[in-house]
Amino acid sequence: MTAPARHWYPEEADDWGELQARQAKVLPDLVRRLRDRSQLYAERLADTDPDGVDELARLQDLPFTTKDDLRAGQAQRVTGAILGRQQAVDTEQIEQVISSSGTTGTPVYFGLTRADREAWTDAIGAFYSTAGLGPGSVAGLSTGMPMVAGGIPYADGIRRTGAALVWFGGQTTPRMVGTLERLRVDTLVATASFVAMFADRVEEVLGRPARELGVRTIVSGGEPGMGLPEVRAGVMDKWGATRISEVMGLGDVLPGIWAECEAGAGMHFTPVRDVLVELVDPDSGAQLAWEDGASGELVYTTIRREATPVLRFRSRDHAVVTGMGCACGRRTPRIRCVGRTDDMLIYKAMNVFPSAIREVALGAAGGAVHEVVRIRKASAEQVRFDDPIPLEVQATKPLDDAALADLRARIEGAVRERLRVRVAVEFVPPGTFAITGDKNSIVYVAG
Ligand SMILES: [Zn+2]
């Protein structure tokens, strides 16, 4: 495989350590600006000497920012600042306000100045370009809401790649299906849940399988599932796709941060001019080295964001580094997101992510169980398990008792061996898991 001649930013091919060292040169100025302009950071950085934060390792001396900090900062009214204590510019400089998707809790709002909006468009362009969009692509965007990060900012970034934007979201299902068909959309940009669910809608509306539509590239993310080989294979088969690019971003930081290249072996870090990323130990908070196989929580600092900058924002996303070099020529890290701190379960003294249990279970079953598996919790608050964790799976075809017992033993054995936790496999009746990729499918509460 030969490397393509160019990337969006030439520095994507630079040595990662050197690139991060160059990024870190902005830190003294950044700390000074945050302290002077944002009430939230004026307090937190009151005792910090900006000139002492002159390299990446020194970032560790500074406090983290959490989603709760941002939410609390916005809850307080600040004269002249519509976005509360985080806001770091005058309101008259804000050109647009974006909302977090707000599926849980109070939404958080982010502001964009003209320079922020241009920086986002370019960085999201880089992100979608890495994921396979460009001149000649006919790209369907499924988002239904303009105000969220996946709305106008994604639309702007898609256009920036040179692709033709077909923003088909927010219409009735038949109209959405009709738009995909009429305009011969070849690239679908949607959440994993939408991608899985919508293939079935296409078939209901058109009476023909989704694979006959002409979608060949699927750009999708928002949840760990798209990294699983079994899930990818299922989605590609349904749509007749030849490429899946997993992507990930955060409105709090930048909606396009990680995107998979044509190698399809993990998501590259793409916003090399806008975001500084740290990999940290979630318990101690210490920085970890970027190397193959390393895993930790992703922490982000915005380099030049003006309106609502963040310093050391804890994403709660846990990543595994899948590679530090790539056939595409980029030397930015590649990762898979393996789960969120909020999702983590504890079996006796072992930490385990539901997504990891699913990955191992599906791998051990070798296609014999449906790609949706469910972990049953006794209450929404349950995190600790002293007995084997109940794991509900559905066989993909009728099996006799002996075959079921064998399948159960295979899954339980693989989970015990690979993750050092115990699960108790229970088979659910055929048809229980119809829709694939449901965001809430991995864990549920016994009702
Ligand atoms: Zn690559």
Short mmCIF file of C-alpha atoms and ligand atoms in Angstrom, two decimals:
data_model
loop_
_atom_site.label_atom_id
_atom_site.label_comp_id
_atom_site.label_asym_id
_atom_site.label_seq_id
_atom_site.Cartn_x
_atom_site.Cartn_y
_atom_site.Cartn_z
CA MET A 1 0.00 0.00 0.00
CA THR A 2 1.49 3.33 -0.98
CA ALA A 3 0.88 6.42 1.10
CA PRO A 4 -1.22 9.13 -0.53
CA ALA A 5 0.72 12.25 -1.42
CA ARG A 6 -1.00 14.63 0.93
CA HIS A 7 -2.94 14.96 4.13
CA TRP A 8 -5.17 17.86 5.14
CA TYR A 9 -2.40 19.22 7.38
CA PRO A 10 1.19 18.37 6.39
CA GLU A 11 2.13 18.05 10.07
CA GLU A 12 -0.04 14.91 10.37
CA ALA A 13 3.00 13.12 8.97
CA ASP A 14 5.36 14.62 11.58
CA ASP A 15 6.75 12.71 14.51
CA TRP A 16 4.01 12.75 17.15
CA GLY A 17 6.26 13.63 20.06
CA GLU A 18 7.72 16.58 18.15
CA LEU A 19 4.28 17.71 17.04
CA GLN A 20 2.98 17.69 20.61
CA ALA A 21 6.06 19.55 21.82
CA ARG A 22 5.37 22.27 19.24
CA GLN A 23 1.70 22.41 20.25
CA ALA A 24 2.75 22.84 23.88
CA LYS A 25 4.61 26.06 23.04
CA VAL A 26 1.26 27.90 23.10
CA LEU A 27 0.57 26.89 26.70
CA PRO A 28 2.02 29.96 28.49
CA ASP A 29 -0.03 32.31 26.31
CA LEU A 30 -3.08 30.09 26.61
CA VAL A 31 -2.90 30.02 30.40
CA ARG A 32 -2.48 33.79 30.48
CA ARG A 33 -5.47 34.31 28.18
CA LEU A 34 -7.74 31.93 30.09
CA ARG A 35 -6.81 33.52 33.41
CA ASP A 36 -7.44 37.03 32.09
CA ARG A 37 -10.58 36.38 30.08
CA SER A 38 -12.62 33.61 31.69
CA GLN A 39 -13.98 33.78 35.23
CA LEU A 40 -13.93 30.00 35.48
CA TYR A 41 -10.21 29.87 34.79
CA ALA A 42 -9.30 33.10 36.59
CA GLU A 43 -10.06 31.29 39.82
CA ARG A 44 -8.47 27.97 38.91
CA LEU A 45 -5.29 29.46 37.53
CA ALA A 46 -4.88 32.24 40.10
CA ASP A 47 -1.72 30.67 41.51
CA THR A 48 -0.27 29.40 38.24
CA ASP A 49 2.79 30.98 36.67
CA PRO A 50 1.98 30.86 32.94
CA ASP A 51 5.64 30.76 31.97
CA GLY A 52 6.11 27.67 34.09
CA VAL A 53 3.71 25.73 31.85
CA ASP A 54 6.11 25.58 28.95
CA GLU A 55 5.96 21.90 28.03
CA LEU A 56 3.44 19.11 27.81
CA ALA A 57 4.51 17.44 31.05
CA ARG A 58 3.89 20.69 32.95
CA LEU A 59 0.21 20.55 31.99
CA GLN A 60 -0.05 17.96 34.73
CA ASP A 61 0.40 20.74 37.27
CA LEU A 62 -2.89 22.30 36.16
CA PRO A 63 -6.37 21.22 37.28
CA PHE A 64 -8.74 19.20 35.09
CA THR A 65 -12.01 20.64 33.81
CA THR A 66 -15.09 18.39 33.97
CA LYS A 67 -18.48 18.55 32.32
CA ASP A 68 -19.94 19.39 35.72
CA ASP A 69 -17.58 22.37 36.00
CA LEU A 70 -18.87 23.67 32.65
CA ARG A 71 -22.48 23.03 33.60
CA ALA A 72 -22.08 24.78 36.97
CA GLY A 73 -20.27 27.69 35.30
CA GLN A 74 -23.17 28.19 32.91
CA ALA A 75 -25.79 27.97 35.63
CA GLN A 76 -24.43 31.19 37.12
CA ARG A 77 -25.48 34.46 35.55
CA VAL A 78 -22.55 36.64 34.59
CA THR A 79 -23.14 40.20 33.43
CA GLY A 80 -22.22 40.56 29.78
CA ALA A 81 -21.62 36.83 29.26
CA ILE A 82 -24.47 34.70 27.84
CA LEU A 83 -22.42 31.53 28.43
CA GLY A 84 -21.60 32.21 32.06
CA ARG A 85 -18.25 31.86 33.75
CA GLN A 86 -16.52 29.89 31.01
CA GLN A 87 -17.04 32.57 28.35
CA ALA A 88 -13.73 34.19 27.39
CA VAL A 89 -14.82 36.84 24.85
CA ASP A 90 -17.36 39.67 24.81
CA THR A 91 -20.81 38.49 23.78
CA GLU A 92 -20.72 40.75 20.72
CA GLN A 93 -17.90 38.60 19.33
CA ILE A 94 -20.00 35.42 19.47
CA GLU A 95 -21.38 34.47 16.08
CA GLN A 96 -23.12 31.23 16.90
CA VAL A 97 -24.14 29.10 19.88
CA ILE A 98 -24.07 25.30 19.76
CA SER A 99 -25.78 22.99 22.21
CA SER A 100 -24.59 19.65 23.56
CA SER A 101 -26.90 16.88 22.44
CA GLY A 102 -28.42 16.98 25.90
CA THR A 103 -29.61 13.40 26.03
CA THR A 104 -28.68 13.38 29.70
CA GLY A 105 -28.90 16.29 32.10
CA THR A 106 -29.03 19.99 31.32
CA PRO A 107 -27.57 20.85 27.93
CA VAL A 108 -24.28 22.72 27.86
CA TYR A 109 -23.89 25.54 25.33
CA PHE A 110 -20.73 26.43 23.44
CA GLY A 111 -20.00 29.73 21.74
CA LEU A 112 -18.15 30.31 18.49
CA THR A 113 -16.50 33.53 17.38
CA ARG A 114 -15.86 34.05 13.68
CA ALA A 115 -12.33 32.68 14.11
CA ASP A 116 -13.67 29.69 16.11
CA ARG A 117 -16.17 28.90 13.41
CA GLU A 118 -13.51 29.00 10.70
CA ALA A 119 -11.17 26.84 12.81
CA TRP A 120 -13.97 24.30 13.44
CA THR A 121 -14.93 24.16 9.78
CA ASP A 122 -11.35 23.50 8.75
CA ALA A 123 -10.67 20.95 11.50
CA ILE A 124 -13.95 19.14 10.82
CA GLY A 125 -13.01 19.22 7.14
CA ALA A 126 -9.75 17.46 8.04
CA PHE A 127 -11.70 14.94 10.08
CA TYR A 128 -14.18 14.08 7.32
CA SER A 129 -11.45 14.08 4.72
CA THR A 130 -9.59 11.46 6.76
CA ALA A 131 -12.84 9.49 6.95
CA GLY A 132 -13.10 9.40 3.16
CA LEU A 133 -15.10 12.48 2.07
CA GLY A 134 -13.90 14.73 -0.70
CA PRO A 135 -14.73 16.20 -4.11
CA GLY A 136 -17.11 13.83 -5.86
CA SER A 137 -18.63 12.43 -2.65
CA VAL A 138 -22.38 12.82 -2.27
CA ALA A 139 -22.62 12.94 1.50
CA GLY A 140 -25.88 12.44 3.36
CA LEU A 141 -26.01 13.97 6.85
CA SER A 142 -28.69 12.48 9.08
CA THR A 143 -28.71 14.98 11.96
CA GLY A 144 -32.14 16.42 12.61
CA MET A 145 -31.14 19.42 14.71
CA PRO A 146 -29.11 22.39 13.44
CA MET A 147 -28.12 23.59 16.91
CA VAL A 148 -26.14 20.56 18.03
CA ALA A 149 -22.48 19.99 17.15
CA GLY A 150 -23.57 17.36 14.61
CA GLY A 151 -25.77 19.99 12.91
CA ILE A 152 -24.38 23.17 11.36
CA PRO A 153 -20.73 22.49 12.31
CA TYR A 154 -20.81 19.06 10.64
CA ALA A 155 -22.55 20.52 7.60
CA ASP A 156 -19.87 23.22 7.31
CA GLY A 157 -17.07 20.67 7.65
CA ILE A 158 -18.55 18.32 5.07
CA ARG A 159 -18.80 21.15 2.54
CA ARG A 160 -15.20 22.11 3.30
CA THR A 161 -13.96 18.71 2.12
CA GLY A 162 -15.37 19.44 -1.32
CA ALA A 163 -18.15 16.88 -0.97
CA ALA A 164 -21.72 17.67 -2.03
CA LEU A 165 -23.71 18.00 1.20
CA VAL A 166 -27.13 16.37 1.24
CA TRP A 167 -28.57 17.26 4.64
CA PHE A 168 -31.47 14.83 4.59
CA GLY A 169 -32.08 14.61 8.36
CA GLY A 170 -35.08 16.12 10.10
CA GLN A 171 -37.66 15.02 7.51
CA THR A 172 -40.20 12.23 7.59
CA THR A 173 -38.80 8.74 7.08
CA PRO A 174 -40.19 8.31 3.54
CA ARG A 175 -38.73 11.66 2.50
CA MET A 176 -35.36 10.81 4.02
CA VAL A 177 -35.31 7.47 2.20
CA GLY A 178 -36.47 9.16 -1.03
CA THR A 179 -33.69 11.75 -0.76
CA LEU A 180 -31.00 9.10 -0.34
CA GLU A 181 -32.32 7.26 -3.37
CA ARG A 182 -33.01 10.19 -5.73
CA LEU A 183 -29.70 11.96 -5.12
CA ARG A 184 -27.68 8.73 -5.14
CA VAL A 185 -26.06 9.48 -1.80
CA ASP A 186 -22.86 7.40 -1.68
CA THR A 187 -21.59 8.42 1.78
CA LEU A 188 -23.74 8.20 4.88
CA VAL A 189 -22.79 10.33 7.89
CA ALA A 190 -24.80 9.22 10.91
CA THR A 191 -24.65 7.82 14.42
CA ALA A 192 -24.16 4.07 14.77
CA SER A 193 -27.72 3.68 16.03
CA PHE A 194 -29.13 5.55 13.04
CA VAL A 195 -27.06 3.57 10.55
CA ALA A 196 -28.31 0.27 11.95
CA MET A 197 -31.91 1.31 12.38
CA PHE A 198 -32.28 3.15 9.09
CA ALA A 199 -31.32 0.20 6.92
CA ASP A 200 -34.53 -1.48 8.09
CA ARG A 201 -36.58 1.67 7.40
CA VAL A 202 -35.20 1.81 3.85
CA GLU A 203 -36.38 -1.71 3.22
CA GLU A 204 -39.85 -0.96 4.66
CA VAL A 205 -40.28 2.18 2.54
CA LEU A 206 -38.75 0.98 -0.73
CA GLY A 207 -39.46 -2.73 -0.51
CA ARG A 208 -35.83 -3.28 -1.46
CA PRO A 209 -32.82 -3.81 0.79
CA ALA A 210 -30.68 -0.82 1.75
CA ARG A 211 -27.74 -2.35 -0.09
CA GLU A 212 -29.40 -1.47 -3.40
CA LEU A 213 -29.30 2.27 -2.62
CA GLY A 214 -25.68 3.00 -3.52
CA VAL A 215 -24.30 3.99 -0.10
CA ARG A 216 -20.73 2.67 -0.14
CA THR A 217 -18.97 4.63 2.61
CA ILE A 218 -20.39 4.90 6.11
CA VAL A 219 -18.98 7.48 8.50
CA SER A 220 -20.26 6.78 11.93
CA GLY A 221 -19.52 6.98 15.61
CA GLY A 222 -20.85 8.32 18.85
CA GLU A 223 -20.59 4.98 20.65
CA PRO A 224 -17.98 2.22 20.94
CA GLY A 225 -19.88 -0.33 18.78
CA MET A 226 -18.46 0.70 15.40
CA GLY A 227 -15.03 -0.49 16.46
CA LEU A 228 -16.21 -4.08 16.82
CA PRO A 229 -15.44 -6.27 13.79
CA GLU A 230 -18.77 -8.12 14.11
CA VAL A 231 -20.78 -4.90 14.20
CA ARG A 232 -18.84 -3.46 11.26
CA ALA A 233 -19.35 -6.58 9.20
CA GLY A 234 -23.10 -6.55 9.92
CA VAL A 235 -23.47 -2.87 8.97
CA MET A 236 -21.40 -3.23 5.79
CA ASP A 237 -23.47 -6.20 4.72
CA LYS A 238 -26.80 -4.42 5.30
CA TRP A 239 -25.80 -1.35 3.33
CA GLY A 240 -23.54 -3.06 0.80
CA ALA A 241 -20.82 -0.67 1.99
CA THR A 242 -17.16 -1.10 1.11
CA ARG A 243 -15.79 1.20 3.79
CA ILE A 244 -16.71 2.12 7.35
CA SER A 245 -14.92 5.01 8.98
CA GLU A 246 -15.42 5.28 12.69
CA VAL A 247 -15.29 8.85 13.98
CA MET A 248 -15.50 10.63 17.33
CA GLY A 249 -15.67 14.22 18.57
CA LEU A 250 -16.95 16.33 21.43
CA GLY A 251 -18.79 19.64 21.27
CA ASP A 252 -17.09 20.75 24.48
CA VAL A 253 -13.77 20.57 22.65
CA LEU A 254 -14.28 20.16 18.89
CA PRO A 255 -16.92 17.99 17.22
CA GLY A 256 -14.37 16.25 14.99
CA ILE A 257 -11.32 14.87 16.83
CA TRP A 258 -10.76 11.27 15.73
CA ALA A 259 -11.40 9.69 12.33
CA GLU A 260 -10.49 6.44 10.68
CA CYS A 261 -8.45 6.51 7.47
CA GLU A 262 -8.75 4.01 4.62
CA ALA A 263 -6.68 1.48 6.59
CA GLY A 264 -9.70 1.03 8.91
CA ALA A 265 -7.58 0.13 11.91
CA GLY A 266 -8.45 2.75 14.50
CA MET A 267 -9.20 6.46 14.51
CA HIS A 268 -6.45 9.01 13.85
CA PHE A 269 -6.21 12.21 15.85
CA THR A 270 -7.03 14.91 13.29
CA PRO A 271 -7.26 18.48 14.78
CA VAL A 272 -3.51 19.00 15.03
CA ARG A 273 -3.80 22.81 14.98
CA ASP A 274 -6.67 23.14 17.40
CA VAL A 275 -6.49 20.54 20.14
CA LEU A 276 -3.83 19.16 22.45
CA VAL A 277 -4.65 15.66 23.66
CA GLU A 278 -3.34 13.83 26.71
CA LEU A 279 -3.77 10.18 27.60
CA VAL A 280 -4.07 9.89 31.37
CA ASP A 281 -4.44 7.23 33.99
CA PRO A 282 -8.09 7.67 35.06
CA ASP A 283 -7.32 6.92 38.70
CA SER A 284 -4.10 8.85 39.34
CA GLY A 285 -4.58 11.48 36.61
CA ALA A 286 -0.94 11.02 35.51
CA GLN A 287 -0.03 11.39 31.83
CA LEU A 288 0.65 8.14 29.98
CA ALA A 289 2.99 7.71 27.01
CA TRP A 290 1.46 7.41 23.54
CA GLU A 291 2.50 3.94 22.40
CA ASP A 292 0.92 0.86 20.86
CA GLY A 293 -1.40 -0.84 23.32
CA ALA A 294 -1.47 2.01 25.86
CA SER A 295 -4.89 2.72 27.31
CA GLY A 296 -6.32 5.53 29.35
CA GLU A 297 -8.72 8.43 29.48
CA LEU A 298 -8.60 11.15 26.81
CA VAL A 299 -8.09 14.70 28.12
CA TYR A 300 -8.30 17.69 25.79
CA THR A 301 -7.05 21.28 25.77
CA THR A 302 -8.22 23.70 23.08
CA ILE A 303 -5.28 25.55 21.57
CA ARG A 304 -6.94 28.56 19.96
CA ARG A 305 -10.63 28.40 20.76
CA GLU A 306 -11.76 31.87 21.76
CA ALA A 307 -15.35 31.91 23.02
CA THR A 308 -15.52 28.82 25.23
CA PRO A 309 -12.03 27.34 25.58
CA VAL A 310 -11.29 24.33 27.77
CA LEU A 311 -8.15 23.39 29.64
CA ARG A 312 -7.57 19.71 30.39
CA PHE A 313 -11.17 18.68 29.76
CA ARG A 314 -11.80 15.16 31.07
CA SER A 315 -13.78 13.39 28.38
CA ARG A 316 -14.49 10.23 30.45
CA ASP A 317 -13.75 8.36 27.21
CA HIS A 318 -11.33 5.47 27.54
CA ALA A 319 -9.17 4.69 24.55
CA VAL A 320 -6.74 1.99 23.53
CA VAL A 321 -3.93 3.05 21.20
CA THR A 322 -4.05 0.73 18.19
CA GLY A 323 -1.00 2.18 16.45
CA MET A 324 1.45 5.04 16.23
CA GLY A 325 2.23 4.75 12.55
CA CYS A 326 0.02 3.92 9.59
CA ALA A 327 0.09 2.85 5.97
CA CYS A 328 -1.58 6.18 5.12
CA GLY A 329 1.54 8.06 6.17
CA ARG A 330 0.00 9.80 9.16
CA ARG A 331 1.95 9.52 12.40
CA THR A 332 -0.82 10.75 14.65
CA PRO A 333 -2.00 8.08 17.12
CA ARG A 334 -4.76 5.70 16.14
CA ILE A 335 -7.22 4.65 18.82
CA ARG A 336 -10.36 2.71 19.56
CA CYS A 337 -12.71 4.05 22.17
CA VAL A 338 -13.45 1.19 24.54
CA GLY A 339 -15.96 2.82 26.87
CA ARG A 340 -16.72 5.59 29.27
CA THR A 341 -15.78 5.92 32.92
CA ASP A 342 -19.48 6.35 33.66
CA ASP A 343 -20.20 2.91 32.21
CA MET A 344 -17.52 1.01 34.04
CA LEU A 345 -18.60 -1.99 36.11
CA ILE A 346 -16.70 -3.68 38.90
CA TYR A 347 -16.71 -7.45 39.35
CA LYS A 348 -15.14 -8.17 42.72
CA ALA A 349 -12.06 -5.96 42.41
CA MET A 350 -11.80 -5.95 38.59
CA ASN A 351 -12.87 -3.00 36.44
CA VAL A 352 -14.60 -3.93 33.20
CA PHE A 353 -16.39 -2.07 30.43
CA PRO A 354 -19.66 -3.47 29.10
CA SER A 355 -18.32 -2.87 25.59
CA ALA A 356 -15.33 -5.11 26.35
CA ILE A 357 -17.64 -7.89 27.55
CA ARG A 358 -19.62 -7.57 24.36
CA GLU A 359 -16.52 -7.64 22.18
CA VAL A 360 -15.19 -10.79 23.83
CA ALA A 361 -18.60 -12.48 23.85
CA LEU A 362 -19.19 -11.82 20.16
CA GLY A 363 -15.69 -12.96 19.31
CA ALA A 364 -16.10 -16.21 21.25
CA ALA A 365 -19.51 -16.89 19.72
CA GLY A 366 -18.20 -16.51 16.17
CA GLY A 367 -21.47 -15.31 14.66
CA ALA A 368 -23.69 -17.63 16.70
CA VAL A 369 -25.19 -14.79 18.74
CA HIS A 370 -26.87 -11.52 17.78
CA GLU A 371 -24.63 -8.45 17.93
CA VAL A 372 -26.79 -6.88 20.63
CA VAL A 373 -26.00 -8.30 24.04
CA ARG A 374 -27.37 -6.99 27.32
CA ILE A 375 -25.97 -6.79 30.79
CA ARG A 376 -28.71 -6.81 33.39
CA LYS A 377 -28.30 -4.59 36.41
CA ALA A 378 -30.53 -4.80 39.49
CA SER A 379 -30.76 -1.00 39.71
CA ALA A 380 -29.59 1.98 37.70
CA GLU A 381 -26.96 2.67 40.35
CA GLN A 382 -25.48 -0.82 40.40
CA VAL A 383 -21.81 -0.77 39.48
CA ARG A 384 -20.48 -3.58 41.66
CA PHE A 385 -21.15 -7.25 41.09
CA ASP A 386 -20.18 -9.97 43.54
CA ASP A 387 -21.92 -12.70 41.55
CA PRO A 388 -21.28 -13.36 37.86
CA ILE A 389 -22.62 -10.46 35.78
CA PRO A 390 -25.88 -11.48 34.03
CA LEU A 391 -25.30 -11.36 30.28
CA GLU A 392 -28.27 -11.84 27.95
CA VAL A 393 -27.55 -13.05 24.46
CA GLN A 394 -29.71 -14.22 21.59
CA ALA A 395 -28.71 -17.12 19.35
CA THR A 396 -28.84 -16.24 15.66
CA LYS A 397 -30.38 -19.61 14.77
CA PRO A 398 -32.26 -22.34 16.65
CA LEU A 399 -29.89 -24.53 18.67
CA ASP A 400 -30.53 -27.64 20.76
CA ASP A 401 -29.73 -27.74 24.47
CA ALA A 402 -26.30 -29.27 23.98
CA ALA A 403 -25.30 -26.62 21.46
CA LEU A 404 -26.59 -23.85 23.73
CA ALA A 405 -24.64 -25.25 26.67
CA ASP A 406 -21.52 -25.37 24.53
CA LEU A 407 -22.02 -21.78 23.36
CA ARG A 408 -22.59 -20.61 26.93
CA ALA A 409 -19.39 -22.28 28.09
CA ARG A 410 -17.41 -20.75 25.23
CA ILE A 411 -18.57 -17.22 26.00
CA GLU A 412 -18.19 -17.51 29.77
CA GLY A 413 -14.76 -19.07 29.40
CA ALA A 414 -13.51 -16.41 26.98
CA VAL A 415 -14.73 -13.54 29.18
CA ARG A 416 -13.13 -15.11 32.27
CA GLU A 417 -9.86 -15.66 30.49
CA ARG A 418 -9.56 -12.37 28.65
CA LEU A 419 -11.14 -9.93 31.09
CA ARG A 420 -10.74 -11.80 34.37
CA VAL A 421 -14.38 -11.26 35.31
CA ARG A 422 -17.24 -13.75 35.36
CA VAL A 423 -20.47 -13.48 33.42
CA ALA A 424 -23.52 -15.73 33.58
CA VAL A 425 -24.85 -16.18 30.04
CA GLU A 426 -28.63 -16.36 29.64
CA PHE A 427 -30.31 -16.97 26.29
CA VAL A 428 -33.26 -14.76 25.35
CA PRO A 429 -35.96 -15.88 22.88
CA PRO A 430 -35.39 -15.29 19.15
CA GLY A 431 -36.59 -11.84 18.08
CA THR A 432 -35.88 -10.16 21.40
CA PHE A 433 -33.07 -8.12 19.86
CA ALA A 434 -34.37 -6.92 16.55
CA ILE A 435 -32.72 -3.56 16.10
CA THR A 436 -28.97 -3.46 15.92
CA GLY A 437 -26.74 -0.76 17.27
CA ASP A 438 -29.18 0.61 19.84
CA LYS A 439 -27.19 2.97 22.04
CA ASN A 440 -28.78 1.64 25.23
CA SER A 441 -28.58 -1.98 24.30
CA ILE A 442 -25.52 -3.04 26.22
CA VAL A 443 -26.64 -2.33 29.77
CA TYR A 444 -30.14 -2.24 31.11
CA VAL A 445 -31.89 -2.29 34.41
CA ALA A 446 -34.15 -5.14 35.41
CA GLY A 447 -37.62 -3.67 35.58
ZN ZN B 1 -4.00 5.90 8.62
#
